[in-house]
Amino acid sequence: MNEELISIIVPVYNVEAYIHQCIKSIIEQSYKNLEIILVDDGSKDKSGKICDDYARKDKRIKVIHKKNGGLSDSRNAGITVATGKYIAFVDSDDWIEKNMYEKMYNECEKFGADICICGFFREYKDKTISECNFGERVYDTESALEELIKGRVIKDHAGTKLYKRFLWDNVEYPVGKVYEDIRTTYKIIQKSKMVCLLPDSMYHYRQRKGSIARSGFSEQKIEWLEAVKEMEANIKKNTSEYDEVLYKRIMEVECSLLREYFLYSTEEQLKKNYLLGKKIYLDIRKNRRIFWNRNTTKVFKLISLMSYFPMGVTAKIFKSNAMKQYIEKKYVYYV
């Protein structure tokens, strides 16, 4: 059987400490028919040179050197030059299992799917957590989109997916915006006819201090909520089928933001972001009944229940060690 070409796009920016592990995990894939596109986004360290060194040793590697434009701009640059039937993305501080693309390609061929999605590992300094809470499944467009909106089985992450190239025709990542995966993945799902799940964790997602996903509550983190609202507005333009699940996703993001506001803010940050926190708090209080069904996690039910209390009382409850430990143990990650 002839293996189709897979184009793997790797945006690179100031990651000389991690880039070797990333590139090696790609060039050592058991699936050999690869086009590896390294997009140096104006790195100020040795990352660009490291990319060039690998390209001299492996003819499958192409290097693009460009002016700094951000993650979305780098991915778009890679998509433009990609020639494979399939496209995949790996962030340059992450790495992948040796047989990842062999398994995902075989799943796509087996089911005739346009997208294959695998599980992933969250890699912390002191621990590794596998996130793969599904078996082998196949979804049509409508079911896949609903699961993406829910954010539990199908997540927005670009790195855990193998896409047919045609899905990216006339679709770009939003340059200058954060939470680019949330703003883009639903568009790709809408264009697909079949999505399959590979029930193995294959992608290693490095959790670095300073990344947006781990930065705690801030004005920038509000962009997470704005990204989900943007997705809601665009999906609603064409159908009202997902109105309830979209609204619930927005409320769950608000609960997550409130969790970060109370758990991870210093006294100074609590004061600085008080108005943002209060706005979210009052919105949860107003709409808390949406969480009272059997499909809602206990943590979100608990947060919605605490919205009955004055905000200061809730803050003290969140700060207690018992509450911190419980929420951290039970919390469902959406990014």
mmCIF file of C-alpha atoms in Angstrom:
data_model
loop_
_atom_site.group_PDB
_atom_site.id
_atom_site.type_symbol
_atom_site.label_atom_id
_atom_site.label_comp_id
_atom_site.label_asym_id
_atom_site.label_seq_id
_atom_site.Cartn_x
_atom_site.Cartn_y
_atom_site.Cartn_z
ATOM 1 C CA MET A 1 0.000 0.000 0.000
ATOM 2 C CA ASN A 2 1.348 3.438 -0.945
ATOM 3 C CA GLU A 3 1.588 5.806 1.988
ATOM 4 C CA GLU A 4 0.277 9.314 1.332
ATOM 5 C CA LEU A 5 2.512 12.303 2.098
ATOM 6 C CA ILE A 6 1.899 13.931 5.487
ATOM 7 C CA SER A 7 2.984 17.572 5.916
ATOM 8 C CA ILE A 8 3.947 18.356 9.513
ATOM 9 C CA ILE A 9 4.090 22.064 10.359
ATOM 10 C CA VAL A 10 6.225 23.175 13.310
ATOM 11 C CA PRO A 11 6.179 26.885 14.284
ATOM 12 C CA VAL A 12 9.511 27.718 15.942
ATOM 13 C CA TYR A 13 10.291 30.687 18.184
ATOM 14 C CA ASN A 14 13.064 30.903 20.807
ATOM 15 C CA VAL A 15 12.895 27.246 21.844
ATOM 16 C CA GLU A 16 16.519 26.134 21.619
ATOM 17 C CA ALA A 17 16.113 24.276 24.920
ATOM 18 C CA TYR A 18 13.296 22.105 23.547
ATOM 19 C CA ILE A 19 13.582 22.022 19.751
ATOM 20 C CA HIS A 20 15.910 18.997 19.531
ATOM 21 C CA GLN A 21 13.460 16.723 21.343
ATOM 22 C CA CYS A 22 10.619 17.974 19.149
ATOM 23 C CA ILE A 23 12.365 17.519 15.789
ATOM 24 C CA LYS A 24 13.875 14.150 16.719
ATOM 25 C CA SER A 25 10.456 12.799 17.670
ATOM 26 C CA ILE A 26 9.215 13.746 14.188
ATOM 27 C CA ILE A 27 12.121 12.513 12.045
ATOM 28 C CA GLU A 28 12.130 9.196 13.947
ATOM 29 C CA GLN A 29 8.470 8.490 13.144
ATOM 30 C CA SER A 30 7.684 4.950 11.990
ATOM 31 C CA TYR A 31 5.676 6.608 9.196
ATOM 32 C CA LYS A 32 8.405 7.771 6.817
ATOM 33 C CA ASN A 33 6.624 9.641 4.002
ATOM 34 C CA LEU A 34 6.769 13.035 5.683
ATOM 35 C CA GLU A 35 7.229 16.644 4.656
ATOM 36 C CA ILE A 36 8.549 18.411 7.765
ATOM 37 C CA ILE A 37 8.053 22.188 7.595
ATOM 38 C CA LEU A 38 9.935 24.137 10.266
ATOM 39 C CA VAL A 39 8.782 27.758 10.380
ATOM 40 C CA ASP A 40 11.334 29.954 12.173
ATOM 41 C CA ASP A 41 9.286 32.929 13.352
ATOM 42 C CA GLY A 42 12.194 35.356 13.718
ATOM 43 C CA SER A 43 13.842 33.543 16.635
ATOM 44 C CA LYS A 44 16.457 35.536 18.554
ATOM 45 C CA ASP A 45 18.238 32.470 19.930
ATOM 46 C CA LYS A 46 19.807 29.554 18.032
ATOM 47 C CA SER A 47 16.491 27.929 17.082
ATOM 48 C CA GLY A 48 16.698 28.987 13.420
ATOM 49 C CA LYS A 49 20.244 27.641 13.045
ATOM 50 C CA ILE A 50 19.232 24.356 14.680
ATOM 51 C CA CYS A 51 16.437 24.004 12.116
ATOM 52 C CA ASP A 52 18.901 24.591 9.256
ATOM 53 C CA ASP A 53 21.282 21.992 10.695
ATOM 54 C CA TYR A 54 18.545 19.354 10.702
ATOM 55 C CA ALA A 55 17.477 20.292 7.164
ATOM 56 C CA ARG A 56 21.001 19.607 5.885
ATOM 57 C CA LYS A 57 20.826 16.103 7.334
ATOM 58 C CA ASP A 58 17.263 15.168 6.312
ATOM 59 C CA LYS A 59 15.870 15.969 2.856
ATOM 60 C CA ARG A 60 12.305 15.742 4.150
ATOM 61 C CA ILE A 61 12.817 18.958 6.129
ATOM 62 C CA LYS A 62 12.006 22.410 4.734
ATOM 63 C CA VAL A 63 12.862 25.535 6.723
ATOM 64 C CA ILE A 64 11.072 28.861 6.394
ATOM 65 C CA HIS A 65 12.715 31.906 7.997
ATOM 66 C CA LYS A 66 10.286 34.786 8.439
ATOM 67 C CA LYS A 67 9.730 37.990 10.357
ATOM 68 C CA ASN A 68 8.107 37.452 13.738
ATOM 69 C CA GLY A 69 4.342 37.279 13.351
ATOM 70 C CA GLY A 70 3.182 34.883 16.036
ATOM 71 C CA LEU A 71 1.973 31.291 16.164
ATOM 72 C CA SER A 72 -1.000 31.734 13.832
ATOM 73 C CA ASP A 73 1.078 33.510 11.202
ATOM 74 C CA SER A 74 3.678 30.722 11.316
ATOM 75 C CA ARG A 75 1.079 27.989 10.950
ATOM 76 C CA ASN A 76 -0.481 29.835 8.018
ATOM 77 C CA ALA A 77 2.939 30.117 6.357
ATOM 78 C CA GLY A 78 3.404 26.372 6.730
ATOM 79 C CA ILE A 79 -0.038 25.569 5.339
ATOM 80 C CA THR A 80 0.696 27.715 2.265
ATOM 81 C CA VAL A 81 3.721 25.617 1.233
ATOM 82 C CA ALA A 82 2.449 22.201 2.396
ATOM 83 C CA THR A 83 2.093 19.656 -0.432
ATOM 84 C CA GLY A 84 0.913 16.569 1.479
ATOM 85 C CA LYS A 85 -2.507 14.937 1.281
ATOM 86 C CA TYR A 86 -2.579 15.256 5.076
ATOM 87 C CA ILE A 87 -1.547 18.094 7.406
ATOM 88 C CA ALA A 88 -0.516 17.963 11.059
ATOM 89 C CA PHE A 89 0.852 20.474 13.580
ATOM 90 C CA VAL A 90 3.406 20.064 16.356
ATOM 91 C CA ASP A 91 4.378 22.917 18.675
ATOM 92 C CA SER A 92 8.156 23.236 18.954
ATOM 93 C CA ASP A 93 8.299 22.713 22.731
ATOM 94 C CA ASP A 94 6.240 19.508 22.512
ATOM 95 C CA TRP A 95 7.036 16.029 21.206
ATOM 96 C CA ILE A 96 5.197 12.980 19.863
ATOM 97 C CA GLU A 97 5.179 9.190 20.178
ATOM 98 C CA LYS A 98 7.211 7.308 17.565
ATOM 99 C CA ASN A 99 4.197 5.619 15.921
ATOM 100 C CA MET A 100 1.757 8.529 16.170
ATOM 101 C CA TYR A 101 1.283 9.282 12.480
ATOM 102 C CA GLU A 102 1.378 5.638 11.414
ATOM 103 C CA LYS A 103 -1.527 4.905 13.742
ATOM 104 C CA MET A 104 -3.486 8.039 12.850
ATOM 105 C CA TYR A 105 -3.019 7.561 9.107
ATOM 106 C CA ASN A 106 -4.204 3.948 9.381
ATOM 107 C CA GLU A 107 -7.294 5.065 11.304
ATOM 108 C CA CYS A 108 -8.158 7.640 8.634
ATOM 109 C CA GLU A 109 -7.768 5.030 5.895
ATOM 110 C CA LYS A 110 -9.723 2.433 7.870
ATOM 111 C CA PHE A 111 -12.773 4.640 8.359
ATOM 112 C CA GLY A 112 -12.465 6.975 5.374
ATOM 113 C CA ALA A 113 -12.185 9.860 7.852
ATOM 114 C CA ASP A 114 -11.100 13.420 7.072
ATOM 115 C CA ILE A 115 -9.720 13.942 10.591
ATOM 116 C CA CYS A 116 -8.196 11.599 13.165
ATOM 117 C CA ILE A 117 -7.890 12.718 16.795
ATOM 118 C CA CYS A 118 -5.724 11.070 19.453
ATOM 119 C CA GLY A 119 -5.297 11.488 23.190
ATOM 120 C CA PHE A 120 -2.402 13.398 24.733
ATOM 121 C CA PHE A 121 -0.152 13.734 27.765
ATOM 122 C CA ARG A 122 0.150 16.860 29.904
ATOM 123 C CA GLU A 123 3.845 16.991 30.780
ATOM 124 C CA TYR A 124 4.607 18.800 34.027
ATOM 125 C CA LYS A 125 8.029 19.050 35.669
ATOM 126 C CA ASP A 126 7.116 16.513 38.331
ATOM 127 C CA LYS A 127 4.359 14.422 36.734
ATOM 128 C CA THR A 128 2.707 13.251 33.521
ATOM 129 C CA ILE A 129 -1.070 13.104 33.100
ATOM 130 C CA SER A 130 -2.667 11.162 30.242
ATOM 131 C CA GLU A 131 -5.870 12.584 28.782
ATOM 132 C CA CYS A 132 -7.576 9.955 26.667
ATOM 133 C CA ASN A 133 -11.091 9.387 27.966
ATOM 134 C CA PHE A 134 -12.505 7.694 24.868
ATOM 135 C CA GLY A 135 -12.501 4.482 22.861
ATOM 136 C CA GLU A 136 -12.274 4.018 19.107
ATOM 137 C CA ARG A 137 -15.158 6.018 17.663
ATOM 138 C CA VAL A 138 -16.368 7.574 14.432
ATOM 139 C CA TYR A 139 -18.457 10.763 14.233
ATOM 140 C CA ASP A 140 -20.332 12.464 11.456
ATOM 141 C CA THR A 141 -20.010 16.252 11.120
ATOM 142 C CA GLU A 142 -22.871 17.164 13.444
ATOM 143 C CA SER A 143 -21.868 14.787 16.241
ATOM 144 C CA ALA A 144 -18.190 15.783 16.027
ATOM 145 C CA LEU A 145 -19.065 19.479 16.229
ATOM 146 C CA GLU A 146 -21.249 18.903 19.277
ATOM 147 C CA GLU A 147 -18.446 16.983 21.025
ATOM 148 C CA LEU A 148 -15.977 19.764 20.170
ATOM 149 C CA ILE A 149 -18.275 22.385 21.683
ATOM 150 C CA LYS A 150 -18.650 20.307 24.856
ATOM 151 C CA GLY A 151 -14.858 20.174 25.073
ATOM 152 C CA ARG A 152 -14.520 16.893 26.936
ATOM 153 C CA VAL A 153 -13.896 14.159 24.348
ATOM 154 C CA ILE A 154 -12.903 16.254 21.328
ATOM 155 C CA LYS A 155 -10.712 19.213 22.286
ATOM 156 C CA ASP A 156 -9.495 22.174 20.255
ATOM 157 C CA HIS A 157 -5.782 21.307 20.314
ATOM 158 C CA ALA A 158 -4.228 21.328 16.843
ATOM 159 C CA GLY A 159 -1.418 18.931 17.759
ATOM 160 C CA THR A 160 -3.641 15.932 18.482
ATOM 161 C CA LYS A 161 -5.137 15.872 14.987
ATOM 162 C CA LEU A 162 -4.294 14.595 11.512
ATOM 163 C CA TYR A 163 -6.244 16.498 8.846
ATOM 164 C CA LYS A 164 -6.929 15.995 5.168
ATOM 165 C CA ARG A 165 -5.236 18.894 3.381
ATOM 166 C CA PHE A 166 -8.372 20.098 1.562
ATOM 167 C CA LEU A 167 -9.998 21.061 4.868
ATOM 168 C CA TRP A 168 -7.586 24.002 5.097
ATOM 169 C CA ASP A 169 -8.565 25.495 1.750
ATOM 170 C CA ASN A 170 -9.748 29.060 2.493
ATOM 171 C CA VAL A 171 -9.242 28.621 6.254
ATOM 172 C CA GLU A 172 -6.522 30.469 8.171
ATOM 173 C CA TYR A 173 -5.519 30.867 11.783
ATOM 174 C CA PRO A 174 -6.360 34.361 13.143
ATOM 175 C CA VAL A 175 -3.155 36.409 13.190
ATOM 176 C CA GLY A 176 -2.733 38.555 16.301
ATOM 177 C CA LYS A 177 -5.248 36.565 18.362
ATOM 178 C CA VAL A 178 -4.659 34.160 21.242
ATOM 179 C CA TYR A 179 -6.661 30.939 21.706
ATOM 180 C CA GLU A 180 -6.277 30.417 17.973
ATOM 181 C CA ASP A 181 -7.281 26.736 18.157
ATOM 182 C CA ILE A 182 -10.695 27.587 19.624
ATOM 183 C CA ARG A 183 -11.219 30.183 16.889
ATOM 184 C CA THR A 184 -10.317 27.745 14.091
ATOM 185 C CA THR A 185 -10.929 24.055 14.864
ATOM 186 C CA TYR A 186 -14.724 24.244 14.633
ATOM 187 C CA LYS A 187 -14.430 25.602 11.077
ATOM 188 C CA ILE A 188 -12.410 22.545 10.068
ATOM 189 C CA ILE A 189 -14.846 20.152 11.777
ATOM 190 C CA GLN A 190 -17.715 21.792 9.876
ATOM 191 C CA LYS A 191 -15.971 21.068 6.557
ATOM 192 C CA SER A 192 -15.297 17.413 7.366
ATOM 193 C CA LYS A 193 -17.620 14.502 6.654
ATOM 194 C CA MET A 194 -16.150 11.961 9.067
ATOM 195 C CA VAL A 195 -14.010 12.250 12.219
ATOM 196 C CA CYS A 196 -12.419 9.253 13.949
ATOM 197 C CA LEU A 197 -10.823 8.880 17.381
ATOM 198 C CA LEU A 198 -7.639 6.946 18.130
ATOM 199 C CA PRO A 199 -7.881 5.795 21.785
ATOM 200 C CA ASP A 200 -4.191 6.274 22.595
ATOM 201 C CA SER A 201 -2.272 9.214 24.049
ATOM 202 C CA MET A 202 0.271 10.119 21.366
ATOM 203 C CA TYR A 203 1.081 13.821 21.811
ATOM 204 C CA HIS A 204 3.181 15.224 24.676
ATOM 205 C CA TYR A 205 1.981 18.710 25.588
ATOM 206 C CA ARG A 206 4.648 20.474 27.671
ATOM 207 C CA GLN A 207 3.227 22.610 30.478
ATOM 208 C CA ARG A 208 5.572 25.580 30.748
ATOM 209 C CA LYS A 209 5.431 28.378 33.297
ATOM 210 C CA GLY A 210 4.495 31.595 31.565
ATOM 211 C CA SER A 211 2.323 30.001 28.886
ATOM 212 C CA ILE A 212 -1.164 31.479 28.490
ATOM 213 C CA ALA A 213 -2.795 28.219 29.510
ATOM 214 C CA ARG A 214 -0.973 28.289 32.877
ATOM 215 C CA SER A 215 -0.812 32.029 33.558
ATOM 216 C CA GLY A 216 -3.770 32.300 35.934
ATOM 217 C CA PHE A 217 -6.510 34.939 35.750
ATOM 218 C CA SER A 218 -5.747 38.079 33.748
ATOM 219 C CA GLU A 219 -7.277 40.389 31.184
ATOM 220 C CA GLN A 220 -5.533 38.312 28.514
ATOM 221 C CA LYS A 221 -7.235 35.188 29.863
ATOM 222 C CA ILE A 222 -10.587 36.844 29.138
ATOM 223 C CA GLU A 223 -9.679 36.232 25.481
ATOM 224 C CA TRP A 224 -10.481 32.582 26.197
ATOM 225 C CA LEU A 225 -14.078 33.575 26.878
ATOM 226 C CA GLU A 226 -14.129 35.883 23.854
ATOM 227 C CA ALA A 227 -12.843 33.069 21.613
ATOM 228 C CA VAL A 228 -15.649 30.747 22.722
ATOM 229 C CA LYS A 229 -18.213 33.519 22.207
ATOM 230 C CA GLU A 230 -16.806 34.088 18.712
ATOM 231 C CA MET A 231 -17.242 30.381 17.965
ATOM 232 C CA GLU A 232 -20.802 30.552 19.307
ATOM 233 C CA ALA A 233 -21.704 33.539 17.123
ATOM 234 C CA ASN A 234 -20.310 31.989 13.938
ATOM 235 C CA ILE A 235 -21.969 28.610 14.461
ATOM 236 C CA LYS A 236 -25.296 30.300 15.240
ATOM 237 C CA LYS A 237 -25.206 32.078 11.873
ATOM 238 C CA ASN A 238 -26.016 28.776 10.177
ATOM 239 C CA THR A 239 -27.989 26.759 12.727
ATOM 240 C CA SER A 240 -29.708 26.915 16.113
ATOM 241 C CA GLU A 241 -29.111 23.191 16.711
ATOM 242 C CA TYR A 242 -26.221 23.789 19.113
ATOM 243 C CA ASP A 243 -27.574 26.783 21.056
ATOM 244 C CA GLU A 244 -27.921 24.992 24.402
ATOM 245 C CA VAL A 245 -24.546 23.227 24.336
ATOM 246 C CA LEU A 246 -22.818 26.428 23.173
ATOM 247 C CA TYR A 247 -24.301 28.419 26.024
ATOM 248 C CA LYS A 248 -23.306 25.755 28.523
ATOM 249 C CA ARG A 249 -19.719 25.833 27.192
ATOM 250 C CA ILE A 250 -19.610 29.599 27.743
ATOM 251 C CA MET A 251 -20.831 29.173 31.307
ATOM 252 C CA GLU A 252 -18.249 26.448 31.970
ATOM 253 C CA VAL A 253 -15.484 28.729 30.717
ATOM 254 C CA GLU A 254 -16.761 31.435 33.067
ATOM 255 C CA CYS A 255 -16.638 28.938 35.950
ATOM 256 C CA SER A 256 -13.076 28.039 34.968
ATOM 257 C CA LEU A 257 -12.072 31.703 34.906
ATOM 258 C CA LEU A 258 -13.671 32.252 38.298
ATOM 259 C CA ARG A 259 -11.724 29.271 39.637
ATOM 260 C CA GLU A 260 -8.485 30.863 38.436
ATOM 261 C CA TYR A 261 -9.488 34.258 39.812
ATOM 262 C CA PHE A 262 -10.065 32.917 43.326
ATOM 263 C CA LEU A 263 -7.390 30.188 43.488
ATOM 264 C CA TYR A 264 -4.384 31.740 41.782
ATOM 265 C CA SER A 265 -4.641 35.485 42.330
ATOM 266 C CA THR A 266 -2.567 37.405 44.864
ATOM 267 C CA GLU A 267 -4.334 40.035 46.952
ATOM 268 C CA GLU A 268 -3.059 42.664 44.528
ATOM 269 C CA GLN A 269 -4.364 40.730 41.512
ATOM 270 C CA LEU A 270 -7.733 40.203 43.195
ATOM 271 C CA LYS A 271 -8.104 43.971 43.551
ATOM 272 C CA LYS A 272 -6.798 44.733 40.053
ATOM 273 C CA ASN A 273 -9.167 42.280 38.346
ATOM 274 C CA TYR A 274 -12.089 42.738 40.739
ATOM 275 C CA LEU A 275 -14.510 44.197 38.190
ATOM 276 C CA LEU A 276 -13.774 41.437 35.668
ATOM 277 C CA GLY A 277 -14.169 38.791 38.358
ATOM 278 C CA LYS A 278 -17.402 40.312 39.639
ATOM 279 C CA LYS A 279 -18.914 40.475 36.137
ATOM 280 C CA ILE A 280 -18.241 36.770 35.613
ATOM 281 C CA TYR A 281 -19.467 35.944 39.133
ATOM 282 C CA LEU A 282 -22.794 37.699 38.601
ATOM 283 C CA ASP A 283 -23.264 36.045 35.205
ATOM 284 C CA ILE A 284 -22.797 32.610 36.785
ATOM 285 C CA ARG A 285 -25.235 33.521 39.574
ATOM 286 C CA LYS A 286 -27.816 34.623 37.018
ATOM 287 C CA ASN A 287 -27.548 31.473 34.905
ATOM 288 C CA ARG A 288 -26.472 28.830 37.434
ATOM 289 C CA ARG A 289 -29.461 26.542 36.809
ATOM 290 C CA ILE A 290 -27.898 25.463 33.520
ATOM 291 C CA PHE A 291 -25.445 23.345 35.555
ATOM 292 C CA TRP A 292 -28.074 21.328 37.353
ATOM 293 C CA ASN A 293 -28.257 18.268 35.145
ATOM 294 C CA ARG A 294 -26.576 14.861 35.306
ATOM 295 C CA ASN A 295 -24.043 15.693 32.572
ATOM 296 C CA THR A 296 -22.447 18.538 34.530
ATOM 297 C CA THR A 297 -19.248 17.815 36.469
ATOM 298 C CA LYS A 298 -19.306 18.151 40.264
ATOM 299 C CA VAL A 299 -16.782 20.992 40.205
ATOM 300 C CA PHE A 300 -18.955 23.196 37.994
ATOM 301 C CA LYS A 301 -22.015 22.379 40.099
ATOM 302 C CA LEU A 302 -20.039 23.356 43.190
ATOM 303 C CA ILE A 303 -18.862 26.659 41.707
ATOM 304 C CA SER A 304 -22.389 27.527 40.568
ATOM 305 C CA LEU A 305 -23.719 26.671 44.040
ATOM 306 C CA MET A 306 -21.166 28.972 45.697
ATOM 307 C CA SER A 307 -22.440 31.859 43.581
ATOM 308 C CA TYR A 308 -25.370 32.016 46.030
ATOM 309 C CA PHE A 309 -22.934 33.466 48.590
ATOM 310 C CA PRO A 310 -21.490 36.986 48.638
ATOM 311 C CA MET A 311 -18.324 37.169 46.556
ATOM 312 C CA GLY A 312 -16.060 37.684 49.582
ATOM 313 C CA VAL A 313 -17.375 34.532 51.267
ATOM 314 C CA THR A 314 -16.809 32.496 48.112
ATOM 315 C CA ALA A 315 -13.231 33.809 47.904
ATOM 316 C CA LYS A 316 -12.495 32.526 51.440
ATOM 317 C CA ILE A 317 -14.004 29.113 50.630
ATOM 318 C CA PHE A 318 -11.853 28.818 47.505
ATOM 319 C CA LYS A 319 -8.703 29.712 49.437
ATOM 320 C CA SER A 320 -9.165 26.889 51.970
ATOM 321 C CA ASN A 321 -6.713 24.017 51.467
ATOM 322 C CA ALA A 322 -9.451 21.382 51.367
ATOM 323 C CA MET A 323 -11.310 23.224 48.605
ATOM 324 C CA LYS A 324 -8.113 23.818 46.617
ATOM 325 C CA GLN A 325 -7.220 20.138 46.712
ATOM 326 C CA TYR A 326 -10.730 19.016 45.777
ATOM 327 C CA ILE A 327 -11.056 21.369 42.809
ATOM 328 C CA GLU A 328 -7.570 20.562 41.483
ATOM 329 C CA LYS A 329 -8.328 16.842 41.680
ATOM 330 C CA LYS A 330 -11.736 17.028 40.001
ATOM 331 C CA TYR A 331 -11.199 19.877 37.541
ATOM 332 C CA VAL A 332 -11.719 19.183 33.821
ATOM 333 C CA TYR A 333 -9.216 21.011 31.598
ATOM 334 C CA TYR A 334 -10.521 22.768 28.477
ATOM 335 C CA VAL A 335 -7.212 24.174 27.184
#
